Coordinates of C-alpha atoms in Angstrom, one line a residue:
M242 CA -18.8 -75.4 85.9
G243 CA -19.3 -72.3 84.2
P244 CA -20.0 -68.7 85.1
S245 CA -22.6 -68.2 88.0
L246 CA -24.8 -65.5 88.4
Y247 CA -26.6 -64.3 91.9
S248 CA -29.8 -64.1 92.0
P249 CA -30.7 -62.0 95.6
I250 CA -34.3 -62.6 95.7
A251 CA -33.6 -66.1 96.2
E252 CA -30.0 -65.8 97.9
N253 CA -28.1 -68.1 95.3
S254 CA -25.1 -68.4 93.1
I255 CA -27.3 -70.2 90.2
N256 CA -24.9 -71.6 86.7
L257 CA -25.9 -69.0 84.3
F258 CA -26.1 -72.2 82.0
I259 CA -28.2 -73.8 83.3
L260 CA -30.4 -70.8 83.9
L261 CA -30.6 -70.5 80.7
G262 CA -31.0 -74.0 79.7
L263 CA -34.3 -74.1 81.6
G264 CA -35.4 -71.0 80.2
S265 CA -34.6 -72.4 76.4
S266 CA -35.9 -76.0 77.0
V267 CA -39.4 -74.2 78.7
G268 CA -39.5 -71.7 75.5
F269 CA -39.1 -74.6 73.0
F270 CA -41.8 -76.6 74.6
A271 CA -43.9 -73.6 73.9
G272 CA -43.9 -72.6 70.9
L273 CA -43.9 -76.0 69.4
C274 CA -47.3 -76.9 71.3
G275 CA -48.5 -73.5 72.1
V276 CA -48.8 -73.6 76.1
G277 CA -46.7 -70.6 78.4
G278 CA -44.7 -73.1 80.6
G279 CA -45.3 -72.3 83.6
F280 CA -45.9 -75.0 84.7
L281 CA -42.3 -77.4 83.6
M282 CA -40.7 -73.8 85.4
T283 CA -41.5 -72.9 88.0
P284 CA -40.7 -76.7 89.5
L285 CA -37.2 -77.3 87.3
L286 CA -36.3 -73.3 89.7
T287 CA -36.6 -75.5 92.9
M288 CA -34.9 -78.3 92.0
I289 CA -32.0 -75.3 91.4
G290 CA -32.2 -74.7 94.6
I291 CA -35.0 -71.5 94.3
P292 CA -36.9 -70.9 96.7
P293 CA -40.6 -71.5 95.4
T294 CA -42.6 -68.4 96.8
I295 CA -39.8 -66.1 94.6
A296 CA -39.9 -70.0 92.2
A297 CA -43.1 -68.9 91.2
A298 CA -43.4 -65.0 91.3
S299 CA -39.5 -64.4 88.8
D300 CA -41.5 -67.6 86.3
S301 CA -45.2 -65.6 85.8
N302 CA -43.4 -62.5 84.9
Q303 CA -40.5 -64.0 82.0
I304 CA -42.8 -66.7 81.1
V305 CA -44.8 -64.2 79.5
A306 CA -41.5 -64.0 76.9
S307 CA -42.5 -67.4 75.9
P308 CA -45.7 -67.3 73.8
A309 CA -44.8 -63.4 72.8
S310 CA -41.7 -65.0 70.6
G311 CA -43.6 -68.1 69.8
T312 CA -46.6 -65.7 68.2
Y313 CA -44.1 -63.3 66.6
A314 CA -42.9 -67.0 64.9
H315 CA -46.0 -68.9 64.2
F316 CA -47.2 -65.1 63.1
R317 CA -43.6 -65.2 60.7
L318 CA -45.3 -68.8 59.4
G319 CA -48.8 -68.0 58.5
G320 CA -50.7 -69.7 61.8
V321 CA -51.9 -66.8 64.5
D322 CA -56.2 -66.3 64.0
F323 CA -55.4 -62.3 65.2
K324 CA -59.5 -62.2 65.2
M325 CA -59.9 -65.1 67.4
G326 CA -57.5 -64.5 69.3
L327 CA -59.2 -60.9 70.3
F328 CA -61.6 -62.5 71.2
L329 CA -60.6 -65.3 73.7
F330 CA -58.9 -62.8 75.2
A331 CA -61.7 -60.5 75.8
G332 CA -62.5 -63.3 77.1
G333 CA -60.0 -63.6 78.8
M334 CA -59.1 -60.5 80.1
A335 CA -62.8 -61.0 82.1
G336 CA -62.0 -64.1 83.5
S337 CA -58.3 -63.3 84.6
T338 CA -59.7 -60.3 86.3
L339 CA -62.0 -62.0 88.2
G340 CA -60.3 -65.0 89.1
V341 CA -57.3 -63.0 90.5
R342 CA -60.7 -61.6 92.5
I343 CA -62.3 -64.7 93.5
V344 CA -57.8 -65.8 94.7
E345 CA -58.7 -63.2 97.5
S346 CA -61.8 -64.0 98.5
L347 CA -60.5 -67.7 98.3
K348 CA -57.2 -67.8 100.5
A349 CA -59.0 -67.8 104.1
E350 CA -60.2 -71.4 102.8
G351 CA -57.6 -73.7 103.3
H352 CA -58.7 -76.6 101.4
I353 CA -60.9 -74.7 98.3
D354 CA -57.5 -74.7 96.8
F355 CA -57.5 -78.2 97.3
I356 CA -60.3 -79.3 95.9
I357 CA -59.7 -77.6 93.2
R358 CA -56.3 -78.9 92.5
I359 CA -58.5 -82.3 92.6
L360 CA -61.1 -81.6 90.0
Y361 CA -58.0 -80.0 88.3
V362 CA -56.6 -82.9 88.1
V363 CA -59.5 -85.4 87.1
L364 CA -60.0 -82.5 83.8
L365 CA -56.1 -82.5 83.1
G366 CA -56.0 -87.2 83.2
I367 CA -59.2 -87.0 81.2
V368 CA -58.1 -83.8 78.3
G369 CA -54.5 -85.7 78.6
T370 CA -56.4 -89.1 77.4
Y371 CA -58.8 -87.9 74.9
M372 CA -56.7 -86.2 73.0
M373 CA -53.3 -89.5 73.0
M374 CA -55.7 -92.1 72.1
E375 CA -57.0 -89.3 69.1
G376 CA -53.2 -88.5 67.4
L377 CA -52.2 -92.5 68.0
A378 CA -55.4 -93.5 66.2
C379 CA -55.1 -90.9 63.7
L380 CA -51.8 -92.3 63.0
R381 CA -52.2 -95.7 63.3
K382 CA -56.1 -95.4 61.0
K383 CA -55.7 -95.2 57.5
P384 CA -56.8 -91.8 56.0
G385 CA -59.8 -92.6 54.5
S386 CA -61.0 -95.0 58.0
M387 CA -62.9 -93.1 60.1
E388 CA -65.3 -91.4 57.3
P389 CA -68.2 -92.9 58.6
E390 CA -68.3 -91.6 62.3
Q391 CA -67.5 -88.0 61.2
P392 CA -70.4 -86.9 59.8
L393 CA -72.6 -88.1 61.8
K394 CA -71.2 -86.4 65.5
R395 CA -70.1 -82.9 63.1
S396 CA -73.6 -82.3 62.3
S397 CA -74.8 -83.1 65.5
Y398 CA -73.1 -80.1 66.7
D399 CA -72.8 -78.0 63.3
R400 CA -76.2 -77.9 64.5
F401 CA -76.2 -76.4 68.2
L402 CA -73.7 -73.7 66.0
Q403 CA -76.0 -73.2 64.0
V404 CA -78.7 -71.6 66.9
L405 CA -76.3 -69.2 68.5
P406 CA -76.6 -65.5 67.2
W407 CA -74.3 -63.3 65.7
P408 CA -72.6 -65.7 63.8
V409 CA -68.9 -64.2 62.3
R410 CA -66.0 -65.5 60.3
F411 CA -63.3 -66.3 61.1
G412 CA -60.4 -66.0 58.0
K413 CA -57.7 -67.5 58.3
S414 CA -59.0 -70.3 60.5
G415 CA -62.1 -71.4 57.9
I416 CA -64.6 -71.3 59.9
T417 CA -67.6 -69.4 60.9
L418 CA -69.0 -69.1 64.5
S419 CA -70.5 -67.0 67.2
P420 CA -68.4 -64.8 69.3
I421 CA -70.2 -66.1 72.2
L422 CA -68.8 -68.5 72.0
P423 CA -64.9 -67.4 72.3
L424 CA -65.8 -65.3 74.9
L425 CA -67.9 -67.8 76.9
A426 CA -64.2 -69.9 76.6
G427 CA -61.8 -67.3 77.0
C428 CA -63.3 -66.1 80.4
L429 CA -63.2 -69.5 82.0
V430 CA -60.2 -70.4 80.5
G431 CA -59.3 -67.1 82.8
V432 CA -60.5 -67.8 86.0
V433 CA -58.8 -71.1 85.2
A434 CA -55.6 -69.5 85.1
A435 CA -55.9 -66.8 87.5
I436 CA -56.9 -69.2 90.3
L437 CA -53.7 -71.5 90.0
G438 CA -51.6 -69.3 88.8
V439 CA -51.0 -70.9 85.5
G440 CA -51.5 -69.4 81.8
G441 CA -54.0 -72.2 81.0
G442 CA -53.0 -72.7 77.6
F443 CA -53.5 -77.1 78.1
I444 CA -57.0 -75.9 78.6
M445 CA -57.5 -73.4 76.1
L446 CA -55.5 -76.1 73.2
P447 CA -58.2 -78.7 73.4
T448 CA -61.7 -76.1 73.6
M449 CA -60.1 -74.9 70.6
C450 CA -59.6 -77.6 68.3
Y451 CA -63.1 -79.9 70.3
V452 CA -65.2 -76.7 70.8
L453 CA -64.3 -74.0 68.4
R454 CA -63.1 -76.6 65.6
M455 CA -59.6 -74.5 64.8
P456 CA -58.0 -76.8 62.6
M457 CA -54.4 -77.9 64.7
R458 CA -52.0 -75.4 62.6
V459 CA -53.5 -72.6 63.7
V460 CA -54.2 -73.4 67.4
V461 CA -51.3 -72.8 68.5
G462 CA -50.5 -69.7 67.2
T463 CA -53.6 -69.1 68.1
N464 CA -53.4 -70.3 71.5
L465 CA -49.9 -68.0 72.5
F466 CA -51.7 -64.9 70.3
Q467 CA -54.2 -64.1 73.8
E468 CA -52.0 -66.5 76.0
L469 CA -49.8 -64.1 76.4
L470 CA -52.9 -61.1 76.2
V471 CA -54.0 -62.6 79.5
C472 CA -50.6 -63.4 80.9
V473 CA -49.6 -59.5 81.0
N474 CA -53.2 -59.2 82.8
I475 CA -52.3 -61.6 84.8
T476 CA -48.6 -60.0 85.9
V477 CA -50.5 -56.8 86.1
L478 CA -52.8 -57.5 88.0
Q479 CA -50.4 -60.3 90.1
A480 CA -47.9 -57.5 90.8
A481 CA -50.2 -55.4 93.7
E482 CA -50.2 -58.3 95.4
N483 CA -46.8 -60.3 95.5
Q484 CA -43.6 -58.1 95.0
T485 CA -41.2 -60.9 95.6
V486 CA -39.5 -61.2 91.8
D487 CA -36.3 -61.2 91.0
L488 CA -35.3 -59.8 88.1
T489 CA -32.8 -61.0 87.4
L490 CA -33.7 -64.8 87.8
A491 CA -36.7 -63.0 85.9
L492 CA -34.7 -61.3 82.7
T493 CA -31.7 -64.0 82.5
L494 CA -35.2 -66.2 81.9
L495 CA -35.9 -64.4 79.5
A496 CA -33.8 -64.3 77.6
G497 CA -33.4 -67.7 77.2
S498 CA -36.6 -68.6 76.4
T499 CA -37.4 -66.4 73.5
I500 CA -35.0 -67.5 71.9
G501 CA -35.7 -71.4 72.6
A502 CA -39.7 -70.4 71.3
Q503 CA -38.6 -69.5 67.7
F504 CA -37.1 -73.1 67.9
G505 CA -39.9 -75.3 68.1
A506 CA -42.4 -73.3 66.7
K507 CA -40.6 -74.2 63.2
L508 CA -40.8 -77.4 64.7
G509 CA -44.2 -77.0 65.1
H510 CA -45.2 -76.9 62.1
R511 CA -43.4 -79.3 60.0
L512 CA -45.1 -81.7 62.6
N513 CA -48.3 -82.6 61.7
A514 CA -50.9 -82.1 63.3
D515 CA -52.1 -85.2 65.0
Y516 CA -47.9 -85.5 66.5
L517 CA -48.0 -82.1 68.1
K518 CA -52.2 -83.1 69.6
I519 CA -49.9 -85.9 70.8
I520 CA -46.5 -84.2 72.1
F521 CA -49.5 -81.8 73.5
A522 CA -51.6 -84.9 75.3
S523 CA -47.6 -86.1 76.3
V524 CA -47.3 -82.0 78.4
V525 CA -50.6 -82.2 79.6
L526 CA -50.0 -85.4 81.3
I527 CA -47.5 -84.8 82.8
I528 CA -48.6 -81.6 84.4
M529 CA -51.4 -83.9 86.0
V530 CA -48.8 -85.9 87.6
K531 CA -47.0 -82.2 88.2
I532 CA -50.6 -81.1 90.4
F533 CA -50.9 -85.0 91.4
L534 CA -47.6 -85.3 93.2
E535 CA -47.9 -82.1 94.7
L536 CA -51.6 -83.2 96.5
V537 CA -49.2 -85.7 98.2
I538 CA -45.8 -83.9 99.0
A539 CA -46.8 -80.1 99.3
P540 CA -48.6 -81.3 103.3
D541 CA -45.5 -82.4 104.4
L542 CA -43.3 -79.7 102.2
M543 CA -45.3 -77.2 103.9
L544 CA -44.9 -78.4 107.3
S545 CA -40.2 -77.7 106.6
L546 CA -40.9 -75.5 105.2
K547 CA -42.2 -73.2 108.7
G548 CA -40.4 -75.6 110.5
E549 CA -37.5 -73.5 108.8
Q550 CA -38.7 -70.3 109.9

């Protein structure tokens, strides 16, 4: 059975090894794929008896640990572009701050969240399916089989990039890019992250791959770095609105996720970039299914919760 840990706010006793296992598993995926893991942790906590509101609030605090540990691990392996991460964070900070304000103003609109989640399911479905198909296609084809198509697509986009002003050299990523793109990308992802209560890494990662044209091995570590900074900003802003944080629960999950992220980062640097895309696409599609199930199941759960009060 193992030792139990009493959660004072949730008023529940949970097996310590289960909590550490959940934290380390989510941290492992964070280090491997470059996402915070909040989309996995919250539903897993509810499955072991933690009330949804307490699970979400406690998870929002411990979720900072996975990007922090993962960033450090990728930094040691040379996989973090700090200059790009700071530009993304600058946009993400403005976007997350705006997103929190939007959440406050939209709380009175009951159907707004439903519409946003519908659009979110569509977006994740498109991103996940595209990355999965591309990753599988790259593994099936020979190295030179994609050469005829690539120059045409890239040259058209490169001409667009050359029109943008103030080009900056990002040495770690090996690209020269206008800071306008990472600033806008960070802002949009920050808004989405604050509204939906997640880190937003699963949107930022494909954006960094396909819009910013960063190499995959640098993308994962850089995404964790900017997500860490954005999550800290969101956590501080949300702290004034939500006080249902169980520190005992959050610190236990933090310990597990910190260890797991180290192993995930090391494995990520050993895997082929196409395998990383497939793994990430699988995680994105899992998120899509999870949110879709919330749309279908949540109304009944909400009624049952109200009936218990």
